[in-house]
mmCIF file of C-alpha atoms and ligand atoms in Angstrom:
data_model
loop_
_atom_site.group_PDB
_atom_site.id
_atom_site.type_symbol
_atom_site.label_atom_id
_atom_site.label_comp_id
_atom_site.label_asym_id
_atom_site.label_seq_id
_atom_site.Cartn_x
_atom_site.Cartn_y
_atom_site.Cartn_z
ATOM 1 C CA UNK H 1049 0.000 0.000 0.000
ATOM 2 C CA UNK H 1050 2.509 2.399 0.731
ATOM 3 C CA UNK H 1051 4.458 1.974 -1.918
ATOM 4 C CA UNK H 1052 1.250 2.505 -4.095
ATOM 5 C CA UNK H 1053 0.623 5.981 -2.508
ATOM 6 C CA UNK H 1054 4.298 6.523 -3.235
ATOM 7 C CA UNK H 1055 3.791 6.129 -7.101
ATOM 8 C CA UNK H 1056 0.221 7.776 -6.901
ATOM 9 C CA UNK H 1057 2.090 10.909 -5.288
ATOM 10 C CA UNK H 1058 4.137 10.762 -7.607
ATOM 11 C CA UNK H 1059 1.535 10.550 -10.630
ATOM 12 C CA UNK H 1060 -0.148 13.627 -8.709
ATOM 13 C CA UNK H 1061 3.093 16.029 -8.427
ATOM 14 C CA UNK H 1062 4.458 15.433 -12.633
ATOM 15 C CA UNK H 1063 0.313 16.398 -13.411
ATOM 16 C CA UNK H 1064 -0.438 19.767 -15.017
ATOM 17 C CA UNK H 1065 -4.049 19.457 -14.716
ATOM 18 C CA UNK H 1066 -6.356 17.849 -12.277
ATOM 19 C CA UNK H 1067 -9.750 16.978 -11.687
ATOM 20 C CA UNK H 1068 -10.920 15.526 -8.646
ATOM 21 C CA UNK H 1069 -14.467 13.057 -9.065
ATOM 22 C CA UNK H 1070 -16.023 12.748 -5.769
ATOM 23 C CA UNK H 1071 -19.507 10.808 -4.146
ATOM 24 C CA UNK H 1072 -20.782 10.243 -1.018
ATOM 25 C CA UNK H 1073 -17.921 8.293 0.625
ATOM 26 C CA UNK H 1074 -15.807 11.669 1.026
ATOM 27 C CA UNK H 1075 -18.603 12.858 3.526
ATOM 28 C CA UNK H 1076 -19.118 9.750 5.725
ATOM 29 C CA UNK H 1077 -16.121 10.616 8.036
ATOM 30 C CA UNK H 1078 -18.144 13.952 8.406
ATOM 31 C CA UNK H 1079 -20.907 11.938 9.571
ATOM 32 C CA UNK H 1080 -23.160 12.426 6.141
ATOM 33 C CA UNK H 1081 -24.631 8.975 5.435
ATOM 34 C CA UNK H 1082 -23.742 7.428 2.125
ATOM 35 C CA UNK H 1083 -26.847 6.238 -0.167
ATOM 36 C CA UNK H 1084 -25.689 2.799 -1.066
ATOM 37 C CA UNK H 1085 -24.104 0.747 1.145
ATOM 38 C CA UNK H 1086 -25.624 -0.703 4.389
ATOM 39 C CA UNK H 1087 -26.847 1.527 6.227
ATOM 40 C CA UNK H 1088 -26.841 4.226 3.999
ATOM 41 C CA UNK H 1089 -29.770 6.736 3.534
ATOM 42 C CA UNK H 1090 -31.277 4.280 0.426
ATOM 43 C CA UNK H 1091 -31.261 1.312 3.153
ATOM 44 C CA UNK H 1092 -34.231 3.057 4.747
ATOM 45 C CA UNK H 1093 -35.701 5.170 2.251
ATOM 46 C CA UNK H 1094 -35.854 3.819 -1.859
ATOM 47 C CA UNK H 1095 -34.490 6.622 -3.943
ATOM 48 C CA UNK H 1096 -37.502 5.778 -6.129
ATOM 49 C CA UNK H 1097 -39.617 7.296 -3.151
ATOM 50 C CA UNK H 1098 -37.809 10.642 -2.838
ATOM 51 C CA UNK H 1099 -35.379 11.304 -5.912
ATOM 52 C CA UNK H 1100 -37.685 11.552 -8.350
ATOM 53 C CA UNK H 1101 -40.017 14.122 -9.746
ATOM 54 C CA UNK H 1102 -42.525 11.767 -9.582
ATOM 55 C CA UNK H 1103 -42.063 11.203 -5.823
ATOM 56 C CA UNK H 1104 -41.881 14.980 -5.734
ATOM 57 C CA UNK H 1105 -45.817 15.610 -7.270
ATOM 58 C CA UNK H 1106 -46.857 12.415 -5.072
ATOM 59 C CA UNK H 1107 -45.620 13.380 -1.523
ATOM 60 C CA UNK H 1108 -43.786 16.785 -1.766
ATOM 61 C CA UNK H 1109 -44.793 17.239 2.197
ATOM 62 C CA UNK H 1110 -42.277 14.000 2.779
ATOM 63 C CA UNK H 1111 -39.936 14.741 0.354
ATOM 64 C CA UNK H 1112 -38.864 18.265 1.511
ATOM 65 C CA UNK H 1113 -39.240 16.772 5.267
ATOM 66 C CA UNK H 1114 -36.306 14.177 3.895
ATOM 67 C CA UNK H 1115 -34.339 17.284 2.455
ATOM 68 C CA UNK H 1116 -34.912 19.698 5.904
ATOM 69 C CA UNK H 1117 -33.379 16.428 7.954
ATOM 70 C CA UNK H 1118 -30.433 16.240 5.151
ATOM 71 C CA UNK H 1119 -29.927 20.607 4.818
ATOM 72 C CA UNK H 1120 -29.822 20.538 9.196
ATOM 73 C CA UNK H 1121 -27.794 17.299 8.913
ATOM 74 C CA UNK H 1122 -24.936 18.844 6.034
ATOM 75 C CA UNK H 1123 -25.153 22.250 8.298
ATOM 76 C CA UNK H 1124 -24.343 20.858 11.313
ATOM 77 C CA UNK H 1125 -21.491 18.662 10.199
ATOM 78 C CA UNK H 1126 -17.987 19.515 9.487
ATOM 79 C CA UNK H 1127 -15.640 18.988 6.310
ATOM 80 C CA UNK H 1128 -13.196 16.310 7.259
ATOM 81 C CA UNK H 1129 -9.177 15.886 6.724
ATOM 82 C CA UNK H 1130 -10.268 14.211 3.223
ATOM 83 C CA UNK H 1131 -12.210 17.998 2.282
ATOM 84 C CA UNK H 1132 -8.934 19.827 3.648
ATOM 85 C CA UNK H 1133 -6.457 18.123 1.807
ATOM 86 C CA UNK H 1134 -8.570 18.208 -1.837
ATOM 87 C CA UNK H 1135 -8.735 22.210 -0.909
ATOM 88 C CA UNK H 1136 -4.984 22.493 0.040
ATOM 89 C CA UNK H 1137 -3.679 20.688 -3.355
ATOM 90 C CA UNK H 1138 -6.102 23.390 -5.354
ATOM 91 C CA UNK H 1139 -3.926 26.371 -3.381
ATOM 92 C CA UNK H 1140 -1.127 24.765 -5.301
ATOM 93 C CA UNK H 1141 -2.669 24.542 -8.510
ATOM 94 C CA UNK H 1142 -3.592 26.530 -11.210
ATOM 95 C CA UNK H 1143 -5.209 24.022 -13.491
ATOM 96 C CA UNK H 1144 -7.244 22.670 -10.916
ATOM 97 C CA UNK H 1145 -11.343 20.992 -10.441
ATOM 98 C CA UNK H 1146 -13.359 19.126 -7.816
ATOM 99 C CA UNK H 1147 -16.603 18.042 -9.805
ATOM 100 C CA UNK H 1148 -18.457 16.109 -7.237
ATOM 101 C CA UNK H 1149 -21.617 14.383 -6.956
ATOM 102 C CA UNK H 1150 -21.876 15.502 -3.230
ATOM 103 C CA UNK H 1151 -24.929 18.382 -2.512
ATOM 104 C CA UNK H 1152 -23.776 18.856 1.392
ATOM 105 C CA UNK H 1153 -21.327 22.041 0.657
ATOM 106 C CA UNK H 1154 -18.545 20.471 2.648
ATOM 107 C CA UNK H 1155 -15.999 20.945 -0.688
ATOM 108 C CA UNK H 1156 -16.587 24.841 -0.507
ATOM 109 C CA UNK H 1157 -16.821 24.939 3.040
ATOM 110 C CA UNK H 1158 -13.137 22.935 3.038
ATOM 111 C CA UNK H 1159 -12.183 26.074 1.246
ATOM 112 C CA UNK H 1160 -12.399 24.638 -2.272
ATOM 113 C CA UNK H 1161 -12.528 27.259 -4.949
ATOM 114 C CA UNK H 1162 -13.288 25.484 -8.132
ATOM 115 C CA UNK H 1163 -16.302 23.226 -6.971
ATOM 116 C CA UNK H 1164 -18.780 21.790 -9.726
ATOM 117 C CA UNK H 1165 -21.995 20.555 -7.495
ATOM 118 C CA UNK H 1166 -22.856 18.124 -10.851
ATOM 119 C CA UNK H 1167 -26.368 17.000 -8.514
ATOM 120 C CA UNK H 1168 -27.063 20.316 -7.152
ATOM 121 C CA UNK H 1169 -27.054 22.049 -3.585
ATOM 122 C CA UNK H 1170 -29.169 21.234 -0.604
ATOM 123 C CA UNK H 1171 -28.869 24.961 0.783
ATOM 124 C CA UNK H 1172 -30.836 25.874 -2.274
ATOM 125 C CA UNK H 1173 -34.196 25.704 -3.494
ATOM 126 C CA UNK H 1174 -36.117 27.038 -6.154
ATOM 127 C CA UNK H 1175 -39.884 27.932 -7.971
ATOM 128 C CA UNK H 1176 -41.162 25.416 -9.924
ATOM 129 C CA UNK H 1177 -43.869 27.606 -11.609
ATOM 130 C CA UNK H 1178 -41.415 31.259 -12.418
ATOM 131 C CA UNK H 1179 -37.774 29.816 -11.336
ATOM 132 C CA UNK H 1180 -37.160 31.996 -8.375
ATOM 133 C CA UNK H 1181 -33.987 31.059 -7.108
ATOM 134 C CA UNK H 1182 -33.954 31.404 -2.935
ATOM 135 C CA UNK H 1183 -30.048 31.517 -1.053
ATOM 136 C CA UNK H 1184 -29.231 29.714 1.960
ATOM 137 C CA UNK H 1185 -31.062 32.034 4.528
ATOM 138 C CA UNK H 1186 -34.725 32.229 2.327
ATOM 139 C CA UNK H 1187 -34.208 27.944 1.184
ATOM 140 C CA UNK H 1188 -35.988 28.374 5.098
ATOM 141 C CA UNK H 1189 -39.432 29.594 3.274
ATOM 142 C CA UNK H 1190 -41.746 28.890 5.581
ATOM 143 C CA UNK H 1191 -44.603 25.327 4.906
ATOM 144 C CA UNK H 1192 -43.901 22.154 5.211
ATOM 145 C CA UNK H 1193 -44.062 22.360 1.321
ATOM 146 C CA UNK H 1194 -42.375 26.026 1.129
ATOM 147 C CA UNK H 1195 -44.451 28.769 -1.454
ATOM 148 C CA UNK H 1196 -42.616 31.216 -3.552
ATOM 149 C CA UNK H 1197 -41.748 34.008 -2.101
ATOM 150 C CA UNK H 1198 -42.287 36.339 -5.270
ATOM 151 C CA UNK H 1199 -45.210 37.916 -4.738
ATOM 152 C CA UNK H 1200 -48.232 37.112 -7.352
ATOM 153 C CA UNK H 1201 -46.791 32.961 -8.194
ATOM 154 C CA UNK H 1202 -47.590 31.085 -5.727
ATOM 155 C CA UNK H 1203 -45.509 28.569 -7.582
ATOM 156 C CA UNK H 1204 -44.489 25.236 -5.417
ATOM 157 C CA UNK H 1205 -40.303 25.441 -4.374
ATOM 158 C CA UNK H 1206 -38.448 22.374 -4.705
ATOM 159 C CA UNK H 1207 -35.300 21.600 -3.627
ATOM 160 C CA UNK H 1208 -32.010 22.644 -6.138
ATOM 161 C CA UNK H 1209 -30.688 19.081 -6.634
ATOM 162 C CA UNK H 1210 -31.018 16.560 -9.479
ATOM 163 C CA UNK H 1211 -33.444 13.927 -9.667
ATOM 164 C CA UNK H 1212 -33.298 10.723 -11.462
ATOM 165 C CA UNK H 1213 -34.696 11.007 -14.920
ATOM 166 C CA UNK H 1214 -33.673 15.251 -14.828
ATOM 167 C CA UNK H 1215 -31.039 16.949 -16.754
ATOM 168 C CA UNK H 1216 -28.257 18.056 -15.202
ATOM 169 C CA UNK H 1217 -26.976 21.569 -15.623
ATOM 170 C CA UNK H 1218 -25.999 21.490 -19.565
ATOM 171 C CA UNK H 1219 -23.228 23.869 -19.078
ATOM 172 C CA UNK H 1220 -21.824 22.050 -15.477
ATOM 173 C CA UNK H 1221 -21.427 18.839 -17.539
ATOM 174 C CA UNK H 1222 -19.901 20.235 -20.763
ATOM 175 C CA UNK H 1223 -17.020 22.387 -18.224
ATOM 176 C CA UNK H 1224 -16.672 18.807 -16.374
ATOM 177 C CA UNK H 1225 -16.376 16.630 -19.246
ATOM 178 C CA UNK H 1226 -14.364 18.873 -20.896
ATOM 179 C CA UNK H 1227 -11.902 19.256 -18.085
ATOM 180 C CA UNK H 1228 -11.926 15.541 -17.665
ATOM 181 C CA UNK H 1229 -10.994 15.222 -21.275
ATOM 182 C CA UNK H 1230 -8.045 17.254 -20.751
ATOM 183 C CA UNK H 1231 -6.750 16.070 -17.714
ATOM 184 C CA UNK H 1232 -3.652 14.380 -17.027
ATOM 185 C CA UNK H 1233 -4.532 13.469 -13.508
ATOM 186 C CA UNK H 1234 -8.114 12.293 -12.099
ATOM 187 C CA UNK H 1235 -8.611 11.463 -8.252
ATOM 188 C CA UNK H 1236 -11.611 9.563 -7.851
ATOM 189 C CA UNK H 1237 -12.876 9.186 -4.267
ATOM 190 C CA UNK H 1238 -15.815 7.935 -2.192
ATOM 191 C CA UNK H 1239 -17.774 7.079 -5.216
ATOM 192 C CA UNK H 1240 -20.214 3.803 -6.519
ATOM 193 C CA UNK H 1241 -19.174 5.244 -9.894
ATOM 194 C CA UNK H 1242 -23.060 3.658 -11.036
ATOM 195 C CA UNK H 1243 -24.790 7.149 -11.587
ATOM 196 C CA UNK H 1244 -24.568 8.621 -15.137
ATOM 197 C CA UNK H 1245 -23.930 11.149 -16.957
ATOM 198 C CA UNK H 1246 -21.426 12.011 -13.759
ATOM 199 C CA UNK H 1247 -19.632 8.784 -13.582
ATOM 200 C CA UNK H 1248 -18.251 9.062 -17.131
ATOM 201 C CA UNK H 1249 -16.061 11.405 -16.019
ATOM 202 C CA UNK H 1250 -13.221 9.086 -14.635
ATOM 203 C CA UNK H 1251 -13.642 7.291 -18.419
ATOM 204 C CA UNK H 1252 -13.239 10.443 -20.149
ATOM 205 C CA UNK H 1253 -9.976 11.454 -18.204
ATOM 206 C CA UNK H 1254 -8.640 7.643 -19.133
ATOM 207 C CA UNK H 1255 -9.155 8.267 -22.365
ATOM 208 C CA UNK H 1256 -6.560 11.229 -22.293
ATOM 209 C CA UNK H 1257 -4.568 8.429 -20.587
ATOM 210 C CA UNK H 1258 -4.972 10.267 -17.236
ATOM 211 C CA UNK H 1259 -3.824 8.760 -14.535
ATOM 212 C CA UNK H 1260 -6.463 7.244 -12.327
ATOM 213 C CA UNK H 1261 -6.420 7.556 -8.545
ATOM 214 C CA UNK H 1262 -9.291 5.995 -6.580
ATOM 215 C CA UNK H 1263 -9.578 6.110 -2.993
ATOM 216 C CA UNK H 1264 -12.546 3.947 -1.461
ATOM 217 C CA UNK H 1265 -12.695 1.104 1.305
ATOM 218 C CA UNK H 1266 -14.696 -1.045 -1.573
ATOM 219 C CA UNK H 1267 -13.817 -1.515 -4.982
ATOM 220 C CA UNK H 1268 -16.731 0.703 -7.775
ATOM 221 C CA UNK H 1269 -17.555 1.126 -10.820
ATOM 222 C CA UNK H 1270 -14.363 2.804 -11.431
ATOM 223 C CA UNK H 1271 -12.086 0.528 -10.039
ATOM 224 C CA UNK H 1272 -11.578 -1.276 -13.551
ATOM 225 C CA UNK H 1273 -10.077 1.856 -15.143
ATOM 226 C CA UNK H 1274 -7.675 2.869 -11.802
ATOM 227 C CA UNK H 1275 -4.120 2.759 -12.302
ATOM 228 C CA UNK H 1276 -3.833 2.851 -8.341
ATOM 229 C CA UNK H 1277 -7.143 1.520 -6.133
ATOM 230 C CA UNK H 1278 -6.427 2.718 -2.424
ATOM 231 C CA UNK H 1279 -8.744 1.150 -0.502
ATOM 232 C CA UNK H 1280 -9.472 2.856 2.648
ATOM 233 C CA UNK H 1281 -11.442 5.232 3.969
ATOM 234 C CA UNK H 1282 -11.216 9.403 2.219
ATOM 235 C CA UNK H 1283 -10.709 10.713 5.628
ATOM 236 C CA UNK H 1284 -7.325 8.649 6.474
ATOM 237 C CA UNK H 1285 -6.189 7.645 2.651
ATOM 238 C CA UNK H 1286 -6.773 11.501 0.896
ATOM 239 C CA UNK H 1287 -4.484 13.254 3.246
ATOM 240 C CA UNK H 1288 -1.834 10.365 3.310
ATOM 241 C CA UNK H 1289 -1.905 10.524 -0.202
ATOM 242 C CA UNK H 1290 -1.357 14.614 -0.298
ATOM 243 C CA UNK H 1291 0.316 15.522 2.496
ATOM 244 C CA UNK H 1292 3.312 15.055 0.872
ATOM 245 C CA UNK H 1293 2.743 16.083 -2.454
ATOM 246 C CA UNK H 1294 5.205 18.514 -3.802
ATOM 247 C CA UNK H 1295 2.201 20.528 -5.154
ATOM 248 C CA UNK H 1296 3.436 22.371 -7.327
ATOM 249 C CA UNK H 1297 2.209 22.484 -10.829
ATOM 250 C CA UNK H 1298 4.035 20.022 -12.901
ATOM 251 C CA UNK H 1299 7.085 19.100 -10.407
ATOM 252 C CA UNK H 1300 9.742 16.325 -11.502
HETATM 253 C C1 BJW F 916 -16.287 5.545 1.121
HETATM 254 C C2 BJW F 916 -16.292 5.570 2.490
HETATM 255 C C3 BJW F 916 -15.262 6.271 3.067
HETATM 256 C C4 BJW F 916 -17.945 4.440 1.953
HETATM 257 N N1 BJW F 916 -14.357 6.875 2.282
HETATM 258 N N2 BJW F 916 -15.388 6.140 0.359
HETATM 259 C C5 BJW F 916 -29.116 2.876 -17.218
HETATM 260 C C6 BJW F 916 -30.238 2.220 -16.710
HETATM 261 C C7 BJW F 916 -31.213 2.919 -15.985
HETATM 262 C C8 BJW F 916 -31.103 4.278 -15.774
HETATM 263 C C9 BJW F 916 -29.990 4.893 -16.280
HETATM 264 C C10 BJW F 916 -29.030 4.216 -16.988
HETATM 265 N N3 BJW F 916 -28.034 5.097 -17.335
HETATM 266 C C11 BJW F 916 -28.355 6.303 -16.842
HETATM 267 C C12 BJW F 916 -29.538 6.192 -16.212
HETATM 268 C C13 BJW F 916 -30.281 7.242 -15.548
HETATM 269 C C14 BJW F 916 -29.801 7.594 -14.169
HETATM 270 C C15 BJW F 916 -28.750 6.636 -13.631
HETATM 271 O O1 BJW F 916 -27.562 6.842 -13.716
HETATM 272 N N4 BJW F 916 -29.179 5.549 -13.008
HETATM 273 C C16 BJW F 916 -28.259 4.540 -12.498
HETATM 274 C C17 BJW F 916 -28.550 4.300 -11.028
HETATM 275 C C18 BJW F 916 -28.379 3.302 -13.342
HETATM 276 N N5 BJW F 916 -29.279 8.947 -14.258
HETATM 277 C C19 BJW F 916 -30.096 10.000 -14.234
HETATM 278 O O2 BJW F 916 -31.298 9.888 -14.135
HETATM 279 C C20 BJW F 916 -29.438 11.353 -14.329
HETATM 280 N N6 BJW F 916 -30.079 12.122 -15.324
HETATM 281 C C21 BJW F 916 -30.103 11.766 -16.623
HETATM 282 O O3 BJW F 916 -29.559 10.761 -17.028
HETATM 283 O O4 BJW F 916 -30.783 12.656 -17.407
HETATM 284 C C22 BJW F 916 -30.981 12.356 -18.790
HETATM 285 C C23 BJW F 916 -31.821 13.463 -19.381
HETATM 286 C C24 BJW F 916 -31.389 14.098 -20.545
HETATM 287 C C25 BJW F 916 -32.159 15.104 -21.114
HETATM 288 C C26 BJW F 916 -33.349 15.488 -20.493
HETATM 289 C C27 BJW F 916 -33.786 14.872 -19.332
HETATM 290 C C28 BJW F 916 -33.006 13.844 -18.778
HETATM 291 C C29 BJW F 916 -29.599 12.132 -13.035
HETATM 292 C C30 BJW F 916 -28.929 11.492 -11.879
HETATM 293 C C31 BJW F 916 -29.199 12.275 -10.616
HETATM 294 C C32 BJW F 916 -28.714 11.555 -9.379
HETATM 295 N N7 BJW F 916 -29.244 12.179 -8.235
HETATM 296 C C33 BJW F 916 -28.868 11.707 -6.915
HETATM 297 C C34 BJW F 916 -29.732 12.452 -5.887
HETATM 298 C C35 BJW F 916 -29.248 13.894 -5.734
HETATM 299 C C36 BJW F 916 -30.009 14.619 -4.706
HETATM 300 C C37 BJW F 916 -29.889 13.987 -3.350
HETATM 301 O O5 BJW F 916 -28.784 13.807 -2.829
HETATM 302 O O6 BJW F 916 -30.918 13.694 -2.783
HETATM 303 O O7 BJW F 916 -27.480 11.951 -6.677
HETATM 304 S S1 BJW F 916 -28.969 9.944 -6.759
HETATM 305 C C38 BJW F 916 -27.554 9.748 -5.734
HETATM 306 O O8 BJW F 916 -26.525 8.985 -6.414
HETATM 307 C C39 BJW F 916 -26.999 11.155 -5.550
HETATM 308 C C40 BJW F 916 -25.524 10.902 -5.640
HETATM 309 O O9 BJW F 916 -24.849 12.104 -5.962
HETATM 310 C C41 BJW F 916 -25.408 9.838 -6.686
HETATM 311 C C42 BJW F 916 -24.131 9.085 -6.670
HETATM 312 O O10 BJW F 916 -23.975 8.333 -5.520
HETATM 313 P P1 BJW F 916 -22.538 8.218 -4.844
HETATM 314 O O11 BJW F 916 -22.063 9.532 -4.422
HETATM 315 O O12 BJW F 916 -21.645 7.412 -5.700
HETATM 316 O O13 BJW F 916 -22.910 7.428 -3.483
HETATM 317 P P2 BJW F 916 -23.060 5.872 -3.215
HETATM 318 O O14 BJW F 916 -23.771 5.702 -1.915
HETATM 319 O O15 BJW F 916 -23.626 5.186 -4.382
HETATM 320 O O16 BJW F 916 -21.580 5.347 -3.051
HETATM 321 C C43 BJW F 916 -20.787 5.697 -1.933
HETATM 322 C C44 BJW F 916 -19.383 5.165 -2.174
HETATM 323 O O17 BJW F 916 -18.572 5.604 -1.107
HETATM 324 C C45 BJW F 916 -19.302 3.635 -2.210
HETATM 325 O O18 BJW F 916 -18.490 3.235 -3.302
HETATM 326 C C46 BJW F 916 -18.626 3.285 -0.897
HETATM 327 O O19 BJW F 916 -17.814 2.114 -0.963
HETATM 328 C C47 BJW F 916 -17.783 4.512 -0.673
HETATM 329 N N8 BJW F 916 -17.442 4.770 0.710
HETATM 330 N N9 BJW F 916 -17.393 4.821 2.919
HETATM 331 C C48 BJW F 916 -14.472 6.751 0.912
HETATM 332 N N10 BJW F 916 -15.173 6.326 4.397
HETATM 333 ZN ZN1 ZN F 917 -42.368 31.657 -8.333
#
């Protein structure tokens, strides 16, 4: 193992550009539940039940209650040593992006600068009748299924993440993709790498021939493309792996 994290370092310090493809597993040593494994949030609610539209028109009154537990839940939690160290490479680096999959905030709250949130952003809401967009401070609209605000609409808001069967942001996954497709580096951690379009991101940066770093306690989707599979935990494996990086752009 460590002599893996040696030549992954190394992999990471020669790269000129880097994109970093994270999931739920980053979070979990925050204390953010994964969706997936046992135990995870899917084990007691289906993600057909909540993240769908469909759920949405059904039972908004249960779906935004399951969105107020996760928005208090991501708020009250704090970015862990895996967060820090993806923030401290990006202060080295000028050619530099986290896309993750995550919607908790914890990569900009890390102090992450170039953050693509490819399924949204649980602070966030908007009207599903004129588009309103409401911040962190009005997402707490009033209703147990909030109103817009603008006066007049009376439109239903609806929490700013993506649902199964929804688009993601067009422009998001063309600056992602095409990052990936130039990349020379890709860190992949905490992911199942079994939700498209994001998880073709890792593929694209192979097909640069990228080097492929995963870090995850179970092997993914992903794991067939990685040149180096660290298997442990984000929290304990993503510093390790950084700490000692010479981070700066390019280095021999
Ligand atoms: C650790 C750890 C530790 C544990 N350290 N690691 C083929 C068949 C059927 C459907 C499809 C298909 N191909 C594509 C689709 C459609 C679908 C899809 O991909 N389905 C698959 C499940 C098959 N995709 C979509 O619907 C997407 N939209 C789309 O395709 O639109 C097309 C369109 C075009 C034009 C017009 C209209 C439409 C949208 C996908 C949106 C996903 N949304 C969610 C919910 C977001 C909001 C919310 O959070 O509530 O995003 S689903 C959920 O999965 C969430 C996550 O971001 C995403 C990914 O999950 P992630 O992060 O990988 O978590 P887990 O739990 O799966 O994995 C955790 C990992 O961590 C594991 O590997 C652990 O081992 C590891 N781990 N502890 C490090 N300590
Ligand atoms: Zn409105």
């Amino acid at each position: 193992m460590e002599d893996k994290i040696k030549k992954a370092r190394d992999a990471i310090a020669k790269a000129y550009k880097i994109i970093v493809f994270t999931g739920a597993g980053i979070s979990k040593e925050s204390g953010v539940p994964t969706f997936r494994e046992a135990g995870g949030l899917w084990e007691e609610f289906k993600a057909e039940d909540f993240a769908t539209p469909e759920a949405f028109s059904r039972r908004p009154k249960e779906v935004w209650e399951w969105y107020r537990f996760r928005r208090d839940l991501a708020r009250k939690v704090e970015p862990n040593p895996g967060h820090y160290a993806v923030a401290r490479l990006e202060d080295a680096r000028s050619d530099f992006m986290v896309a993750t999959q995550n919607i908790d905030n914890l990569h900009t709250r890390a102090g992450s600068r170039n953050v693509i949130e490819l399924h949204g952003n649980i602070m966030h809401s908007y009207c599903m009748k004129c588009g309103l967009l409401a911040d962190e401070s009005e997402a707490e609209l009033p209703g147990e299924v909030p109103v817009c605000p603008r006066e007049g609409c009376g439109g239903v808001m609806r929490p700013k993440v993506v649902w199964f069967g929804e688009q993601l942001d067009p422009d998001d996954l063309d600056r992602s993709y095409m990052f990936a497709s130039e990349a020379d580096c890709c860190l992949v951690i905490g992911t199942s790498g079994f939700v498209y379009p994001a998880a073709q991101i890792p593929f694209l940066a192979k097909r640069n021939d990228a080097c492929v770093i995963e870090i995850n306690p179970e092997p993914s989707g992903i794991t067939q493309i990685a040149d180096y599979f660290l298997q442990g935990p984000a929290a304990q494996i993503t510093p390790q792996l950084l700490e000692e990086n010479k981070y700066a752009d390019g280095a021999d």
